[in-house]
Amino acid sequence: MSLTRREFLKWSGTAGAAAAAMCLGFDLRPVSSYAADLKILKAKETTTICPYCAVGCGLIVHTKKSGKLLNAEGDPDHPINEGALCAKGAALYQMTVNKNRMKNPLYRAPESDEWEEIEWDEAIEKIAKRIKETRDATFTEKNAKGQMVNRTTGIAHVGSAALDNEECWLLQGIMRAMGLVYIEHQARI
Amino acid sequence: MTNHWIDIRNSDCILIMGSNAAENHPISMKWVEKAMDKGATLINVDPRFTRTSSKADIYTALRSGTDIPFLAGMMNYILSNNKFHKEYAANYTNASFIVGSKFDFKDGLFTGYDPKKKKYDKSQWAFEKDGNGVPKRDLSLKDPRCVFQLMKKHYSRYTPKTVSAITGTPEADLKKVWETYAETGAVDKTGTIMYAMGWTQHTVGVQNIRMMAMIQLMLGNMGRAGGGVNALRGESNVQGSTDHCLLFHIIPGYMATPSTKLPTLADYLKRRAKSNDPLSANWWQNEPKYMVSFLKSMFGEAATADNDFGYDWMPKLDAGANYSWLTIFDEMYKGNFKGFFAWGQNPACSGANSNKTRQALGKLDWMVNVNIFDNETASFWKGPGMKPDEIKTEVFFLPCYTSVEKEGSITNSGRWMQWRYAASKPPRGCKSDGDIMVELFEKVREMYETDGKFPEPIKNMRWDFVKDGKFDANSVAKLVNGYFEKDATVKGKSFKKGTLVPSFAYLLTDGSTSSGNWLYCNSYTEKGNMAARRGKKDPTGMGLYPEWSWCWPVNRRIIYNRASVDLNGKPWSPDKNILEYKDGKWVGDVPDGGWPPMTNKEKTKRPFIMKPDGVGSVFGPGRADGPFPEHYEPLECPVPKNLMSSQRINPVAPVYGTEADAHLSCDPRFPFVGTTYRVTEHWQTGILTRWQPWLLELQPQLFVEMSIELGKLKGINNGDMCKVSSARGEVEAVAIVTGRFKPFKVQGTTVHQIGLPWCFGWIYPKDGGDSANLLTASTGDPNTRIPETKAFMVNVEKLGKRRA
């Protein structure tokens, strides 16, 4: 019998399940295979790239029509990982579907010992105000030697190698437009 | 990586050193094993026997911080036994260049050292030049002042006996590694190096990598299939974030950040020295096109020739000043910042000397943290030892999308730019990072409509890629590629305004083109989004997959690939043909410039096109700490002297001076070498993985690994709770007493080393331990200022039994 690796796994998996089922005295095979199909049956498939290390493994993400994430697994067509994943990549689902995720902007006032929830609009407004106040108070058009520098040294920025390229480009753009020179991220450490 | 992941399979010998690839880049091992199946040898050198070691044909250990002597000994072996690739070394490297008479080296110092400034005058290391200003060469490599002879002399000091006394590696092991790897100097063989933070995070980080790059050049391994210098990058897009330069010293495409040394655009555009060598491609003479196109992307129609395309709106550095990571937290600790963004990053755990970082955060007026999960940075004010009622820092936490909830590209270590799509619906209450940037900047800009200091760059920042206040990855990707901003004719082809530029060869200096990053010009063209491609053709059969995604520059899969052929354009290894000159044209990978082979003396250019002389630099006169790597001990070390010279530490290493910057060598309170590393199940500080039950179950808690001998010495058993401390901080960890660490014999004494992962933090899980970076020191490499977190001194003591 000639089997591809994929077929072999399927075949041996079924055989194992069948053996287990026999011990119980009834045959679970149709149920388990129906259940396995059901989860991603009619699900939308989207390709993605793993967000952890920089090997750049491909994954297929399954979502429901509602946009709910159902599953993530290695992309067998991807030439680098050929469907394989490490422990982190294989657990990708749980980064997104996770009750510990933060789902509201938070604010911590000076000297306070707790977070308070804040609306997005208010958070953006407040941060923008802090930026402007700090920038206006610390902006330097000329340095001590009288050379033109047009910068603010009152604000520093770090991050991020976890952002997409397009976000990285925009982020360096807005930070430099605002006059920051202290701009760093993970690549430095 | 000069090469890419799949290419590892083409190697005859793979050296994994300064990396634990099997643990931290697990899928890379697929390609290592493919090479081994075809007969390749895997060598692993690491202070600890790791998952990578378990796969290796040859494994040996060295003490943390002694990679240079290990490799310098290999160079000595290669040169004194004529194991190098002679034709390659003579033609494609600067081994033949004559060094000026001022250059010398004595007792650990190169000429030009100023002990007061702790700085070198690098002009004393210049090459001797002929009447046309071209470096003099001796292709026979016999001139006593040529690089080859100076290098031979320099490394003759690194004998097996001396190296062994420094590294703690047995002489027999050293010889075995050196002999095996040196075999790749045979003309048709190639060897590769896979390294990571085990090499960069040292006060000699750059020189660790240079030492290996020099070996690769002398063995003729650069630019070739199965060769190269391959950095295994740890974050999915740290290659891309570096290319787009979220770094103080460079702007997108590795161009210098404007500084007081370059006060006007005219100064900037003429900053690159031109080589008079007719065989130099002088690539950086194209920089003016890239710079003006970048400014057009930044400031759009407001950037005109009359206002120097907005050059004055770019903030300027003080020439020679440092604004790097370590300096940021040093200045912050001293109270010199008001505002701070930690965007998609957790510096309270990730940088060196976490206590200093955490104290520094308390000296801000305000801070913004953007992240998916709560973390030790956002909540620093309620961390261990903090008194919230005394901390004035206002903190904003903004929750963002995960990678499967948004669209955009990331660039892997092999420089492949791969597109991702939005797959699942994000939770209500979160926003994408891109949208946060857009909303924040639009709000700031609105405030500057009425008043404010120097509003021009804010008002004039290009914004036509934003539609209805929403971030659009496709629009930004197109701008990063670049447009024709007006109708133009270039290289005989006419382009209409608004057309995407086909490649950086078409960029112009007169403001007719934009390109947010010239290196990515060719990634999103009128033919479509190249990064989204999924073609599986492999015409060379060497795994280049030229139609899968896109790679910079111009889809060249192996950079410096014209060094993979001989002077006639024929591959050095006929069975590893990635490029060949046939019937008047190059066939295979996208060549590093289309010039004909070296035998065509009229039209050729040397293959290392980004280097001013067109050759690989075995002599590196641009480095802060000398043109040849030299051994210096880590800032904190277990030995009273450096066996190579009376300079114990790197004489130009940066050292910071606050009370949080204590460091101690040979102090009986901290007698053991410490190092840090990672585990497969957690990522970086663990902030994305500690909150995931599946992963946390696999790796729940901070541990410290130590040898059986050290366990005995300290009365520590497997599973005991221990305290690990340094001059700067302490952590509690579960002991793993293991044969994976062995004591070293160094300078005739026994040196113990311990190691611990840095993926834990106090916020979650409870009793999971805290960051190993509480132990590390704020010092680093003098070229890059990457912190020295891989070698420091600690103590380890038993606290009691492990808590249930």
Short mmCIF file of N, CA, C and O in Angstrom, two decimals, chain B residues 437-543:
data_model
loop_
_atom_site.label_atom_id
_atom_site.label_comp_id
_atom_site.label_asym_id
_atom_site.label_seq_id
_atom_site.Cartn_x
_atom_site.Cartn_y
_atom_site.Cartn_z
N MET B 437 -2.77 55.04 15.58
CA MET B 437 -1.82 56.05 15.07
C MET B 437 -2.55 57.16 14.32
O MET B 437 -2.27 58.35 14.51
N VAL B 438 -3.48 56.75 13.45
CA VAL B 438 -4.21 57.73 12.64
C VAL B 438 -5.02 58.66 13.53
O VAL B 438 -4.95 59.89 13.41
N GLU B 439 -5.76 58.10 14.46
CA GLU B 439 -6.63 58.93 15.31
C GLU B 439 -5.81 59.88 16.18
O GLU B 439 -6.15 61.06 16.34
N LEU B 440 -4.72 59.35 16.71
CA LEU B 440 -3.88 60.16 17.59
C LEU B 440 -3.25 61.32 16.81
O LEU B 440 -3.28 62.47 17.25
N PHE B 441 -2.72 61.00 15.64
CA PHE B 441 -2.04 62.05 14.88
C PHE B 441 -3.05 63.08 14.37
O PHE B 441 -2.77 64.28 14.38
N GLU B 442 -4.22 62.63 13.96
CA GLU B 442 -5.24 63.58 13.48
C GLU B 442 -5.65 64.53 14.61
O GLU B 442 -5.90 65.71 14.38
N LYS B 443 -5.73 64.00 15.82
CA LYS B 443 -6.10 64.84 16.96
C LYS B 443 -4.99 65.85 17.27
O LYS B 443 -5.26 67.03 17.49
N VAL B 444 -3.74 65.40 17.23
CA VAL B 444 -2.61 66.32 17.47
C VAL B 444 -2.60 67.40 16.40
O VAL B 444 -2.47 68.60 16.69
N ARG B 445 -2.80 66.99 15.16
CA ARG B 445 -2.77 67.95 14.05
C ARG B 445 -3.88 69.00 14.21
O ARG B 445 -3.67 70.19 13.97
N GLU B 446 -5.05 68.52 14.63
CA GLU B 446 -6.17 69.43 14.85
C GLU B 446 -5.80 70.49 15.90
O GLU B 446 -6.10 71.67 15.74
N MET B 447 -5.11 70.06 16.95
CA MET B 447 -4.72 71.00 18.00
C MET B 447 -3.69 72.02 17.51
O MET B 447 -3.62 73.13 18.03
N TYR B 448 -2.89 71.62 16.52
CA TYR B 448 -1.89 72.54 15.98
C TYR B 448 -2.46 73.47 14.91
O TYR B 448 -1.75 74.32 14.40
N GLU B 449 -3.74 73.29 14.58
CA GLU B 449 -4.36 74.21 13.61
C GLU B 449 -4.36 75.63 14.17
O GLU B 449 -4.19 76.59 13.44
N THR B 450 -4.57 75.73 15.49
CA THR B 450 -4.70 77.07 16.07
C THR B 450 -3.37 77.65 16.55
O THR B 450 -3.02 78.76 16.23
N ASP B 451 -2.61 76.87 17.31
CA ASP B 451 -1.33 77.40 17.79
C ASP B 451 -0.39 76.24 18.09
O ASP B 451 -0.75 75.08 17.95
N GLY B 452 0.82 76.60 18.51
CA GLY B 452 1.80 75.56 18.88
C GLY B 452 3.13 75.80 18.20
O GLY B 452 3.21 76.48 17.18
N LYS B 453 4.15 75.25 18.81
CA LYS B 453 5.51 75.42 18.31
C LYS B 453 5.74 74.65 17.01
O LYS B 453 5.33 73.49 16.88
N PHE B 454 6.40 75.28 16.08
CA PHE B 454 6.89 74.67 14.84
C PHE B 454 5.88 73.66 14.27
O PHE B 454 6.14 72.45 14.20
N PRO B 455 4.71 74.14 13.87
CA PRO B 455 3.64 73.23 13.44
C PRO B 455 3.84 72.64 12.04
O PRO B 455 3.14 71.69 11.67
N GLU B 456 4.79 73.17 11.27
CA GLU B 456 4.90 72.79 9.85
C GLU B 456 4.98 71.28 9.61
O GLU B 456 4.22 70.74 8.80
N PRO B 457 5.91 70.55 10.27
CA PRO B 457 5.98 69.11 9.95
C PRO B 457 4.69 68.38 10.27
O PRO B 457 4.33 67.42 9.58
N ILE B 458 3.99 68.81 11.31
CA ILE B 458 2.74 68.14 11.68
C ILE B 458 1.66 68.45 10.65
O ILE B 458 0.98 67.56 10.15
N LYS B 459 1.56 69.74 10.29
CA LYS B 459 0.53 70.12 9.31
C LYS B 459 0.82 69.55 7.93
O LYS B 459 -0.10 69.27 7.16
N ASN B 460 2.10 69.41 7.62
CA ASN B 460 2.46 69.02 6.25
C ASN B 460 2.72 67.53 6.07
O ASN B 460 3.03 67.09 4.96
N MET B 461 2.62 66.78 7.13
CA MET B 461 2.83 65.33 6.96
C MET B 461 1.82 64.82 5.93
O MET B 461 0.63 65.12 5.98
N ARG B 462 2.33 64.03 4.99
CA ARG B 462 1.47 63.49 3.93
C ARG B 462 0.38 62.62 4.56
O ARG B 462 0.66 61.83 5.47
N TRP B 463 -0.83 62.72 4.04
CA TRP B 463 -1.93 62.01 4.70
C TRP B 463 -2.94 61.46 3.69
O TRP B 463 -4.00 60.98 4.06
N ASP B 464 -2.57 61.50 2.40
CA ASP B 464 -3.55 61.07 1.39
C ASP B 464 -3.78 59.56 1.39
O ASP B 464 -4.65 59.05 0.72
N PHE B 465 -2.99 58.84 2.18
CA PHE B 465 -3.16 57.39 2.27
C PHE B 465 -4.19 57.02 3.35
O PHE B 465 -4.48 55.85 3.55
N VAL B 466 -4.66 58.01 4.06
CA VAL B 466 -5.69 57.76 5.08
C VAL B 466 -7.05 58.10 4.49
O VAL B 466 -7.22 59.17 3.90
N LYS B 467 -7.99 57.15 4.58
CA LYS B 467 -9.32 57.40 4.03
C LYS B 467 -10.35 57.36 5.15
O LYS B 467 -10.44 56.38 5.87
N ASP B 468 -11.12 58.43 5.29
CA ASP B 468 -12.17 58.54 6.32
C ASP B 468 -11.62 58.24 7.71
O ASP B 468 -12.26 57.51 8.49
N GLY B 469 -10.46 58.76 8.00
CA GLY B 469 -9.90 58.58 9.34
C GLY B 469 -9.51 57.15 9.65
O GLY B 469 -9.31 56.79 10.81
N LYS B 470 -9.39 56.30 8.61
CA LYS B 470 -9.05 54.89 8.84
C LYS B 470 -7.70 54.56 8.23
O LYS B 470 -7.39 54.99 7.11
N PHE B 471 -6.96 53.76 8.93
CA PHE B 471 -5.68 53.25 8.43
C PHE B 471 -5.96 52.23 7.33
O PHE B 471 -6.86 51.39 7.47
N ASP B 472 -5.21 52.29 6.24
CA ASP B 472 -5.39 51.35 5.15
C ASP B 472 -4.03 50.80 4.75
O ASP B 472 -3.20 51.51 4.16
N ALA B 473 -3.79 49.52 5.10
CA ALA B 473 -2.46 48.94 4.90
C ALA B 473 -2.05 48.94 3.42
O ALA B 473 -0.89 49.19 3.10
N ASN B 474 -3.00 48.70 2.53
CA ASN B 474 -2.66 48.69 1.10
C ASN B 474 -2.16 50.06 0.65
O ASN B 474 -1.19 50.16 -0.10
N SER B 475 -2.84 51.12 1.11
CA SER B 475 -2.43 52.47 0.70
C SER B 475 -1.04 52.81 1.24
O SER B 475 -0.23 53.42 0.54
N VAL B 476 -0.77 52.42 2.48
CA VAL B 476 0.56 52.72 3.03
C VAL B 476 1.62 51.88 2.31
O VAL B 476 2.69 52.37 1.97
N ALA B 477 1.29 50.61 2.04
CA ALA B 477 2.25 49.75 1.34
C ALA B 477 2.60 50.33 -0.03
O ALA B 477 3.75 50.27 -0.47
N LYS B 478 1.60 50.94 -0.68
CA LYS B 478 1.87 51.56 -1.99
C LYS B 478 2.79 52.77 -1.84
O LYS B 478 3.68 52.98 -2.65
N LEU B 479 2.55 53.55 -0.79
CA LEU B 479 3.39 54.73 -0.59
C LEU B 479 4.81 54.30 -0.21
O LEU B 479 5.79 54.94 -0.61
N VAL B 480 4.93 53.24 0.56
CA VAL B 480 6.26 52.73 0.92
C VAL B 480 6.99 52.32 -0.36
O VAL B 480 8.17 52.59 -0.54
N ASN B 481 6.27 51.71 -1.31
CA ASN B 481 6.87 51.40 -2.61
C ASN B 481 7.21 52.69 -3.35
O ASN B 481 8.33 52.86 -3.81
N GLY B 482 6.23 53.57 -3.45
CA GLY B 482 6.45 54.85 -4.11
C GLY B 482 5.67 55.03 -5.40
O GLY B 482 5.35 54.06 -6.09
N TYR B 483 5.37 56.32 -5.67
CA TYR B 483 4.61 56.71 -6.86
C TYR B 483 5.43 57.67 -7.72
O TYR B 483 6.33 58.34 -7.23
N PHE B 484 5.03 57.77 -8.99
CA PHE B 484 5.45 58.93 -9.77
C PHE B 484 4.54 60.06 -9.34
O PHE B 484 3.32 59.94 -9.38
N GLU B 485 5.14 61.14 -8.87
CA GLU B 485 4.36 62.27 -8.37
C GLU B 485 3.97 63.22 -9.50
O GLU B 485 3.17 64.11 -9.32
N LYS B 486 4.65 63.07 -10.64
CA LYS B 486 4.26 63.79 -11.85
C LYS B 486 4.64 62.94 -13.05
O LYS B 486 5.36 61.93 -12.88
N ASP B 487 4.17 63.30 -14.23
CA ASP B 487 4.55 62.55 -15.43
C ASP B 487 6.06 62.62 -15.58
O ASP B 487 6.66 63.68 -15.39
N ALA B 488 6.68 61.49 -15.88
CA ALA B 488 8.15 61.49 -15.99
C ALA B 488 8.60 60.41 -16.96
O ALA B 488 7.90 59.42 -17.19
N THR B 489 9.77 60.64 -17.54
CA THR B 489 10.38 59.63 -18.40
C THR B 489 11.70 59.23 -17.77
O THR B 489 12.55 60.08 -17.49
N VAL B 490 11.85 57.95 -17.49
CA VAL B 490 13.08 57.45 -16.87
C VAL B 490 13.56 56.23 -17.65
O VAL B 490 12.75 55.35 -17.96
N LYS B 491 14.84 56.19 -17.95
CA LYS B 491 15.44 55.07 -18.67
C LYS B 491 14.64 54.73 -19.94
O LYS B 491 14.36 53.56 -20.23
N GLY B 492 14.19 55.80 -20.63
CA GLY B 492 13.47 55.60 -21.89
C GLY B 492 12.03 55.17 -21.74
O GLY B 492 11.34 54.93 -22.72
N LYS B 493 11.53 55.07 -20.50
CA LYS B 493 10.13 54.69 -20.31
C LYS B 493 9.36 55.87 -19.73
O LYS B 493 9.86 56.57 -18.85
N SER B 494 8.13 56.04 -20.22
CA SER B 494 7.30 57.15 -19.73
C SER B 494 6.31 56.65 -18.69
O SER B 494 5.74 55.56 -18.84
N PHE B 495 6.15 57.42 -17.64
CA PHE B 495 5.23 57.06 -16.57
C PHE B 495 4.29 58.22 -16.29
O PHE B 495 4.71 59.37 -16.27
N LYS B 496 3.02 57.90 -16.08
CA LYS B 496 2.01 58.92 -15.75
C LYS B 496 2.05 59.19 -14.25
O LYS B 496 2.35 58.29 -13.45
N LYS B 497 1.71 60.39 -13.87
CA LYS B 497 1.55 60.74 -12.46
C LYS B 497 0.60 59.73 -11.79
O LYS B 497 -0.44 59.38 -12.36
N GLY B 498 0.94 59.29 -10.61
CA GLY B 498 0.08 58.35 -9.88
C GLY B 498 0.42 56.89 -10.13
O GLY B 498 -0.12 56.01 -9.47
N THR B 499 1.34 56.63 -11.08
CA THR B 499 1.76 55.25 -11.35
C THR B 499 2.71 54.80 -10.24
O THR B 499 3.54 55.58 -9.77
N LEU B 500 2.60 53.54 -9.83
CA LEU B 500 3.54 53.00 -8.84
C LEU B 500 4.91 52.80 -9.50
O LEU B 500 4.99 52.34 -10.64
N VAL B 501 5.97 53.14 -8.78
CA VAL B 501 7.32 53.04 -9.34
C VAL B 501 7.71 51.55 -9.43
O VAL B 501 7.54 50.82 -8.46
N PRO B 502 8.20 51.10 -10.61
CA PRO B 502 8.47 49.66 -10.75
C PRO B 502 9.63 49.15 -9.90
O PRO B 502 9.60 48.01 -9.45
N SER B 503 10.67 49.97 -9.69
CA SER B 503 11.77 49.55 -8.81
C SER B 503 12.63 50.77 -8.50
O SER B 503 12.51 51.80 -9.16
N PHE B 504 13.52 50.63 -7.52
CA PHE B 504 14.29 51.82 -7.10
C PHE B 504 15.21 52.37 -8.19
O PHE B 504 15.67 53.48 -8.12
N ALA B 505 15.45 51.58 -9.22
CA ALA B 505 16.26 52.08 -10.34
C ALA B 505 15.57 53.26 -11.03
O ALA B 505 16.20 54.02 -11.76
N TYR B 506 14.24 53.41 -10.81
CA TYR B 506 13.48 54.48 -11.47
C TYR B 506 13.25 55.69 -10.57
O TYR B 506 12.57 56.63 -10.96
N LEU B 507 13.79 55.69 -9.37
CA LEU B 507 13.59 56.84 -8.48
C LEU B 507 14.43 58.02 -8.95
O LEU B 507 15.48 57.84 -9.58
N LEU B 508 13.94 59.22 -8.65
CA LEU B 508 14.58 60.44 -9.14
C LEU B 508 14.88 61.41 -7.99
O LEU B 508 14.25 61.34 -6.93
N THR B 509 15.82 62.32 -8.24
CA THR B 509 16.22 63.29 -7.20
C THR B 509 15.44 64.59 -7.27
O THR B 509 15.59 65.42 -6.39
N ASP B 510 14.65 64.78 -8.32
CA ASP B 510 14.04 66.11 -8.51
C ASP B 510 12.64 66.23 -7.91
O ASP B 510 11.94 67.20 -8.15
N GLY B 511 12.22 65.23 -7.15
CA GLY B 511 10.90 65.30 -6.53
C GLY B 511 9.80 64.71 -7.41
O GLY B 511 8.62 64.79 -7.07
N SER B 512 10.17 64.09 -8.53
CA SER B 512 9.15 63.48 -9.41
C SER B 512 8.66 62.15 -8.88
O SER B 512 7.68 61.61 -9.39
N THR B 513 9.39 61.58 -7.89
CA THR B 513 8.97 60.29 -7.35
C THR B 513 8.90 60.36 -5.82
O THR B 513 9.62 61.14 -5.19
N SER B 514 8.05 59.50 -5.26
CA SER B 514 8.05 59.29 -3.82
C SER B 514 8.43 57.84 -3.59
O SER B 514 8.28 57.00 -4.49
N SER B 515 8.95 57.53 -2.43
CA SER B 515 9.16 56.15 -2.00
C SER B 515 9.46 56.18 -0.51
O SER B 515 10.48 56.72 -0.09
N GLY B 516 8.55 55.64 0.27
CA GLY B 516 8.71 55.68 1.72
C GLY B 516 9.93 54.93 2.18
O GLY B 516 10.48 55.21 3.25
N ASN B 517 10.35 53.95 1.38
CA ASN B 517 11.54 53.17 1.73
C ASN B 517 12.07 52.53 0.46
O ASN B 517 11.48 51.58 -0.06
N TRP B 518 13.16 53.06 -0.05
CA TRP B 518 13.67 52.62 -1.37
C TRP B 518 13.91 51.11 -1.42
O TRP B 518 13.75 50.49 -2.47
N LEU B 519 14.27 50.51 -0.27
CA LEU B 519 14.54 49.06 -0.26
C LEU B 519 13.29 48.26 -0.62
O LEU B 519 13.37 47.12 -1.07
N TYR B 520 12.11 48.85 -0.34
CA TYR B 520 10.84 48.17 -0.62
C TYR B 520 10.23 48.62 -1.94
O TYR B 520 9.10 48.26 -2.25
N CYS B 521 10.97 49.44 -2.70
CA CYS B 521 10.47 49.88 -4.00
C CYS B 521 10.59 48.68 -4.93
O CYS B 521 11.69 48.14 -5.10
N ASN B 522 9.48 48.23 -5.48
CA ASN B 522 9.34 47.00 -6.27
C ASN B 522 8.44 45.99 -5.56
O ASN B 522 8.11 44.95 -6.09
N SER B 523 7.98 46.36 -4.34
CA SER B 523 7.17 45.40 -3.58
C SER B 523 5.68 45.52 -3.89
O SER B 523 4.92 44.58 -3.67
N TYR B 524 5.26 46.70 -4.37
CA TYR B 524 3.83 46.89 -4.65
C TYR B 524 3.78 47.74 -5.91
O TYR B 524 3.89 48.95 -5.85
N THR B 525 3.64 47.09 -7.06
CA THR B 525 3.77 47.79 -8.34
C THR B 525 2.46 47.72 -9.10
O THR B 525 1.46 47.22 -8.59
N GLU B 526 2.47 48.20 -10.31
CA GLU B 526 1.25 48.13 -11.14
C GLU B 526 0.88 46.67 -11.40
O GLU B 526 -0.24 46.37 -11.81
N LYS B 527 1.81 45.77 -11.19
CA LYS B 527 1.51 44.33 -11.34
C LYS B 527 0.80 43.78 -10.11
O LYS B 527 0.36 42.63 -10.12
N GLY B 528 0.75 44.56 -9.05
CA GLY B 528 0.03 44.12 -7.85
C GLY B 528 0.90 44.07 -6.61
O GLY B 528 2.04 44.55 -6.59
N ASN B 529 0.32 43.47 -5.59
CA ASN B 529 0.97 43.36 -4.30
C ASN B 529 1.89 42.13 -4.31
O ASN B 529 1.43 41.00 -4.18
N MET B 530 3.15 42.37 -4.49
CA MET B 530 4.11 41.27 -4.66
C MET B 530 4.20 40.40 -3.40
O MET B 530 4.46 39.21 -3.46
N ALA B 531 4.00 41.03 -2.23
CA ALA B 531 4.13 40.30 -0.96
C ALA B 531 3.03 39.26 -0.79
O ALA B 531 3.17 38.35 0.02
N ALA B 532 1.94 39.40 -1.54
CA ALA B 532 0.81 38.48 -1.39
C ALA B 532 0.92 37.25 -2.30
O ALA B 532 0.06 36.38 -2.29
N ARG B 533 2.01 37.18 -3.08
CA ARG B 533 2.12 36.08 -4.06
C ARG B 533 2.30 34.72 -3.39
O ARG B 533 2.95 34.61 -2.36
N ARG B 534 1.77 33.69 -4.03
CA ARG B 534 1.88 32.32 -3.51
C ARG B 534 2.30 31.33 -4.59
O ARG B 534 1.92 30.16 -4.58
N GLY B 535 3.13 31.81 -5.53
CA GLY B 535 3.62 30.93 -6.60
C GLY B 535 4.70 30.00 -6.06
O GLY B 535 5.55 30.41 -5.27
N LYS B 536 4.69 28.74 -6.50
CA LYS B 536 5.64 27.77 -5.95
C LYS B 536 6.72 27.33 -6.96
O LYS B 536 7.37 26.31 -6.76
N LYS B 537 6.89 28.09 -8.05
CA LYS B 537 7.93 27.71 -9.02
C LYS B 537 9.32 27.83 -8.38
O LYS B 537 9.55 28.75 -7.61
N ASP B 538 10.19 26.92 -8.76
CA ASP B 538 11.55 26.96 -8.23
C ASP B 538 12.53 26.65 -9.37
O ASP B 538 13.09 25.56 -9.44
N PRO B 539 12.71 27.63 -10.27
CA PRO B 539 13.47 27.35 -11.50
C PRO B 539 14.90 26.86 -11.26
O PRO B 539 15.40 26.04 -12.03
N THR B 540 15.57 27.35 -10.23
CA THR B 540 16.96 26.89 -10.01
C THR B 540 16.99 25.55 -9.30
O THR B 540 18.05 24.92 -9.23
N GLY B 541 15.86 25.14 -8.72
CA GLY B 541 15.85 23.91 -7.93
C GLY B 541 16.57 24.05 -6.60
O GLY B 541 16.80 23.07 -5.89
N MET B 542 16.92 25.29 -6.24
CA MET B 542 17.69 25.52 -5.02
C MET B 542 16.84 26.10 -3.89
O MET B 542 17.35 26.55 -2.87
N GLY B 543 15.52 26.10 -4.09
CA GLY B 543 14.63 26.56 -3.02
C GLY B 543 14.49 28.07 -2.92
O GLY B 543 14.15 28.58 -1.86
#
